[in-house]
Short mmCIF file of C-alpha atoms in Angstrom, two decimals:
data_model
loop_
_atom_site.label_atom_id
_atom_site.label_comp_id
_atom_site.label_asym_id
_atom_site.label_seq_id
_atom_site.Cartn_x
_atom_site.Cartn_y
_atom_site.Cartn_z
CA ARG P 25 19.10 -2.83 -0.95
CA LYS P 26 15.29 -1.87 -0.44
CA GLU P 27 13.65 0.30 -3.03
CA VAL P 28 12.19 2.93 -0.32
CA GLU P 29 13.28 2.92 3.12
CA GLN P 30 11.77 4.58 6.33
CA ASP P 31 12.91 4.89 9.97
CA PRO P 32 10.39 2.50 11.96
CA GLY P 33 10.44 4.59 15.06
CA PRO P 34 8.21 4.38 16.87
CA PHE P 35 8.45 8.56 17.18
CA ASN P 36 6.80 9.23 20.92
CA VAL P 37 5.84 12.72 20.97
CA PRO P 38 3.13 14.79 23.18
CA GLU P 39 0.11 16.71 21.88
CA GLY P 40 0.82 19.99 20.11
CA ALA P 41 4.20 18.96 18.88
CA THR P 42 5.68 19.08 15.60
CA VAL P 43 6.99 15.78 13.92
CA ALA P 44 8.86 14.88 10.63
CA PHE P 45 9.74 11.94 8.87
CA ASN P 46 11.93 11.25 6.38
CA CYS P 47 11.74 8.35 3.46
CA THR P 48 14.67 7.75 0.88
CA TYR P 49 14.03 5.94 -2.44
CA SER P 50 16.50 3.93 -4.46
CA ASN P 51 15.20 4.66 -8.14
CA SER P 52 16.31 7.77 -9.30
CA ALA P 53 13.64 7.41 -12.13
CA SER P 54 10.67 7.51 -9.65
CA GLN P 55 7.88 9.57 -10.49
CA SER P 56 5.26 9.68 -8.03
CA PHE P 57 5.20 9.92 -4.63
CA PHE P 58 2.58 9.67 -1.80
CA TRP P 59 2.43 9.30 1.95
CA TYR P 60 -0.46 7.02 3.35
CA ARG P 61 -2.00 6.31 6.73
CA GLN P 62 -2.27 3.02 8.41
CA ASP P 63 -4.35 2.54 11.37
CA CYS P 64 -3.69 -0.59 13.24
CA ARG P 65 -5.12 -3.83 11.55
CA LYS P 66 -6.78 -1.43 9.22
CA GLU P 67 -5.99 -0.61 5.59
CA PRO P 68 -3.70 1.84 4.23
CA LYS P 69 -5.48 5.16 3.17
CA LEU P 70 -4.19 8.09 1.09
CA LEU P 71 -2.89 11.26 3.21
CA MET P 72 -1.29 13.13 0.78
CA SER P 73 0.49 13.24 -2.87
CA VAL P 74 3.93 14.71 -2.83
CA TYR P 75 4.72 17.31 -5.42
CA SER P 76 8.06 18.67 -6.66
CA SER P 77 7.41 21.85 -4.91
CA GLY P 78 5.98 20.88 -1.87
CA ASN P 79 2.32 20.82 -0.76
CA GLU P 80 0.16 21.39 2.38
CA ASP P 81 -2.82 20.35 3.54
CA GLY P 82 -3.85 21.65 6.99
CA ARG P 83 -1.50 20.50 9.58
CA PHE P 84 0.34 18.33 7.36
CA THR P 85 3.23 19.21 4.73
CA ALA P 86 4.85 16.95 2.23
CA GLN P 87 7.97 17.84 0.44
CA LEU P 88 10.30 16.06 -1.99
CA ASN P 89 14.00 16.27 -2.70
CA ARG P 90 14.93 14.71 -5.91
CA ALA P 91 18.77 15.46 -5.89
CA SER P 92 19.01 13.35 -2.36
CA GLN P 93 16.01 11.13 -2.92
CA TYR P 94 14.08 11.26 -0.50
CA ILE P 95 10.71 12.82 0.50
CA SER P 96 9.47 14.07 3.78
CA LEU P 97 6.41 14.66 5.92
CA LEU P 98 5.69 17.39 8.63
CA ILE P 99 3.04 17.24 11.25
CA ARG P 100 2.21 20.40 12.91
CA ASP P 101 0.48 20.69 16.17
CA SER P 102 -0.24 16.73 16.58
CA LYS P 103 -3.63 15.28 17.55
CA LEU P 104 -3.91 12.18 19.66
CA SER P 105 -5.70 11.21 16.28
CA ASP P 106 -2.55 11.10 14.22
CA SER P 107 -1.24 8.31 16.24
CA ALA P 108 -0.94 5.61 13.31
CA THR P 109 1.75 4.25 11.37
CA TYR P 110 2.89 6.41 7.85
CA LEU P 111 3.77 4.79 4.72
CA CYS P 112 6.11 6.34 2.06
CA VAL P 113 5.18 4.98 -1.21
CA VAL P 114 6.94 5.65 -4.56
CA ASN P 115 5.82 4.25 -8.10
CA ASN P 116 8.74 4.25 -10.95
CA ASN P 117 6.06 5.37 -13.59
CA PHE P 118 5.38 1.99 -14.59
CA ASN P 119 2.68 -0.62 -13.26
CA LYS P 120 4.55 -0.93 -9.63
CA PHE P 121 4.38 0.99 -6.64
CA TYR P 122 6.68 0.44 -3.99
CA PHE P 123 6.00 1.13 -0.08
CA GLY P 124 8.21 1.49 2.76
CA SER P 125 7.74 -0.65 6.10
CA GLY P 126 6.32 2.60 7.91
CA THR P 127 6.95 4.89 10.39
CA LYS P 128 5.08 4.65 13.92
CA LEU P 129 4.09 8.00 15.31
CA ASN P 130 2.37 7.67 19.00
CA VAL P 131 0.94 10.95 20.31
CA LYS P 132 0.66 11.12 24.03
CA PRO P 133 -1.46 13.31 25.75
CA ASP Y 1060 -14.43 5.27 0.49
CA ALA Y 1061 -13.71 3.48 -2.70
CA GLY Y 1062 -16.24 0.65 -3.74
CA ILE Y 1063 -13.73 -2.41 -2.85
CA THR Y 1064 -14.77 -5.35 -1.51
CA GLN Y 1065 -12.80 -7.90 -0.23
CA SER Y 1066 -13.88 -11.96 0.59
CA PRO Y 1067 -13.50 -13.40 2.58
CA ARG Y 1068 -12.45 -11.12 5.45
CA HIS Y 1069 -10.79 -14.07 7.31
CA LYS Y 1070 -10.03 -17.30 6.67
CA VAL Y 1071 -7.94 -20.08 8.49
CA THR Y 1072 -6.97 -23.25 6.13
CA GLU Y 1073 -4.37 -26.04 6.08
CA THR Y 1074 -1.23 -26.99 4.29
CA GLY Y 1075 -1.62 -27.98 0.80
CA THR Y 1076 -5.42 -26.74 0.29
CA PRO Y 1077 -6.08 -24.27 -2.54
CA VAL Y 1078 -7.51 -20.92 -1.28
CA THR Y 1079 -8.92 -18.26 -3.48
CA LEU Y 1080 -9.48 -14.60 -2.37
CA ARG Y 1081 -11.98 -12.19 -4.32
CA CYS Y 1082 -11.78 -8.56 -4.84
CA HIS Y 1083 -14.75 -6.48 -6.02
CA GLN Y 1084 -14.89 -3.16 -7.38
CA THR Y 1085 -17.59 -1.24 -8.27
CA GLU Y 1086 -15.04 1.93 -9.50
CA ASN Y 1087 -14.78 0.96 -13.00
CA HIS Y 1088 -10.84 1.23 -12.39
CA ARG Y 1089 -8.64 -0.28 -15.03
CA TYR Y 1090 -5.88 -0.72 -12.51
CA MET Y 1091 -6.12 -3.64 -9.77
CA TYR Y 1092 -3.29 -4.96 -7.44
CA TRP Y 1093 -2.99 -7.83 -4.56
CA TYR Y 1094 -0.07 -6.76 -1.92
CA ARG Y 1095 0.52 -9.09 1.20
CA GLN Y 1096 1.65 -7.21 4.33
CA ASP Y 1097 3.85 -8.99 6.74
CA PRO Y 1098 5.67 -7.21 10.00
CA GLY Y 1099 9.14 -5.65 8.83
CA HIS Y 1100 8.27 -5.90 5.21
CA GLY Y 1101 5.50 -3.32 4.35
CA LEU Y 1102 3.52 -4.28 1.47
CA ARG Y 1103 4.72 -6.15 -1.03
CA LEU Y 1104 3.28 -6.65 -4.64
CA ILE Y 1105 2.43 -10.23 -5.40
CA HIS Y 1106 0.23 -9.49 -8.83
CA TYR Y 1107 -1.42 -6.79 -10.71
CA SER Y 1108 -3.80 -6.46 -13.55
CA TYR Y 1109 -3.98 -3.13 -16.16
CA GLY Y 1110 -7.22 -4.31 -17.74
CA VAL Y 1111 -9.29 -7.36 -18.27
CA LYS Y 1112 -7.28 -10.61 -19.22
CA ASP Y 1113 -3.83 -8.41 -18.72
CA THR Y 1114 -1.98 -9.41 -15.53
CA ASP Y 1115 1.34 -9.11 -14.71
CA LYS Y 1116 3.82 -10.68 -11.78
CA GLY Y 1117 4.79 -8.40 -8.78
CA GLU Y 1118 7.98 -8.54 -6.50
CA VAL Y 1119 6.39 -11.91 -4.42
CA SER Y 1120 4.74 -13.49 -7.28
CA ASP Y 1121 5.76 -17.41 -6.47
CA GLY Y 1122 2.86 -19.53 -5.49
CA TYR Y 1123 0.29 -17.29 -6.34
CA SER Y 1124 -1.70 -16.90 -9.60
CA VAL Y 1125 -4.65 -14.50 -10.75
CA SER Y 1126 -7.21 -13.92 -13.27
CA ARG Y 1127 -9.15 -10.93 -13.98
CA SER Y 1128 -12.16 -11.93 -16.31
CA LYS Y 1129 -14.40 -9.02 -15.42
CA THR Y 1130 -13.42 -5.14 -14.84
CA GLU Y 1131 -14.90 -5.37 -11.60
CA ASP Y 1132 -13.40 -8.90 -10.13
CA PHE Y 1133 -9.48 -9.83 -9.63
CA LEU Y 1134 -8.98 -13.28 -8.00
CA LEU Y 1135 -6.06 -14.08 -6.18
CA THR Y 1136 -5.42 -18.07 -5.93
CA LEU Y 1137 -3.04 -20.33 -3.73
CA GLU Y 1138 -2.67 -23.57 -5.51
CA SER Y 1139 -1.48 -25.05 -2.77
CA ALA Y 1140 -0.89 -22.86 0.50
CA THR Y 1141 1.85 -23.03 2.53
CA SER Y 1142 2.85 -21.62 5.95
CA SER Y 1143 4.78 -18.91 4.81
CA GLN Y 1144 1.77 -17.35 2.97
CA THR Y 1145 -0.15 -16.66 6.31
CA SER Y 1146 -0.26 -12.71 6.10
CA VAL Y 1147 -2.80 -10.21 5.72
CA TYR Y 1148 -3.41 -9.74 1.66
CA PHE Y 1149 -4.99 -6.07 0.10
CA CYS Y 1150 -6.46 -5.50 -2.69
CA ALA Y 1151 -6.10 -1.72 -4.29
CA ILE Y 1152 -7.44 -0.05 -7.36
CA SER Y 1153 -6.77 2.95 -9.67
CA LYS Y 1154 -7.62 4.90 -12.23
CA VAL Y 1155 -4.98 5.82 -13.83
CA ARG Y 1156 -1.25 3.75 -13.74
CA ASN Y 1157 0.94 6.22 -11.80
CA GLN Y 1158 -2.18 7.64 -9.45
CA PRO Y 1159 -2.86 6.63 -5.76
CA GLN Y 1160 -4.35 3.23 -5.00
CA HIS Y 1161 -6.99 2.47 -3.10
CA PHE Y 1162 -7.29 -0.42 -1.08
CA GLY Y 1163 -9.94 -2.82 0.66
CA ASP Y 1164 -10.53 -4.05 4.06
CA GLY Y 1165 -8.00 -6.66 3.80
CA THR Y 1166 -8.00 -10.48 4.01
CA ARG Y 1167 -6.22 -12.07 7.09
CA LEU Y 1168 -5.14 -15.55 6.12
CA SER Y 1169 -3.73 -18.41 8.03
CA ILE Y 1170 -2.29 -21.34 7.14
CA LEU Y 1171 -1.66 -23.79 9.75
#
């Protein structure tokens, strides 16, 4: 079983739409959670950390559900520039981070 | 952007040759990581370092070795490259163990 699993998509949405991604993780002892964004043929870039109480950064909201072992990312008012692959990342409090394979988002005009 | 430089950015080589990739950071971060990224697999950890001369294996370490003789440099070596090691390789750094990592631009390696 993979440490982190994501729906690969693609999610095709119109500009202005709200879209949500989920990511499940297998290790209940996982401590840190992150969302990264990766543009085609580029390096992953940190989008936001995910805190137990949930957190928001502008149009982006991240939530953690420890009981069901998943994290989510909500994007409101989608922009063309949001088109990218979104990677879920989980750390188990040692030196190892586990990356999901990513969810591809296409925002259409 | 974090000061991370990977070299070379692109390399094509033949099966059986040795290859060394370099990651150089100017942030003085303690932790450095090497990942490979392949379609359908996401990023997978090859090796990581938690200090000078302190390294450990990741989930796909077979066929790779690393060295870290200075805080700023982390080298990844393929002793005898195979076609299965064709991939995009990313270096990442972090200041504290379980805090977000920041990535270099990547190295595209093709082994023919």
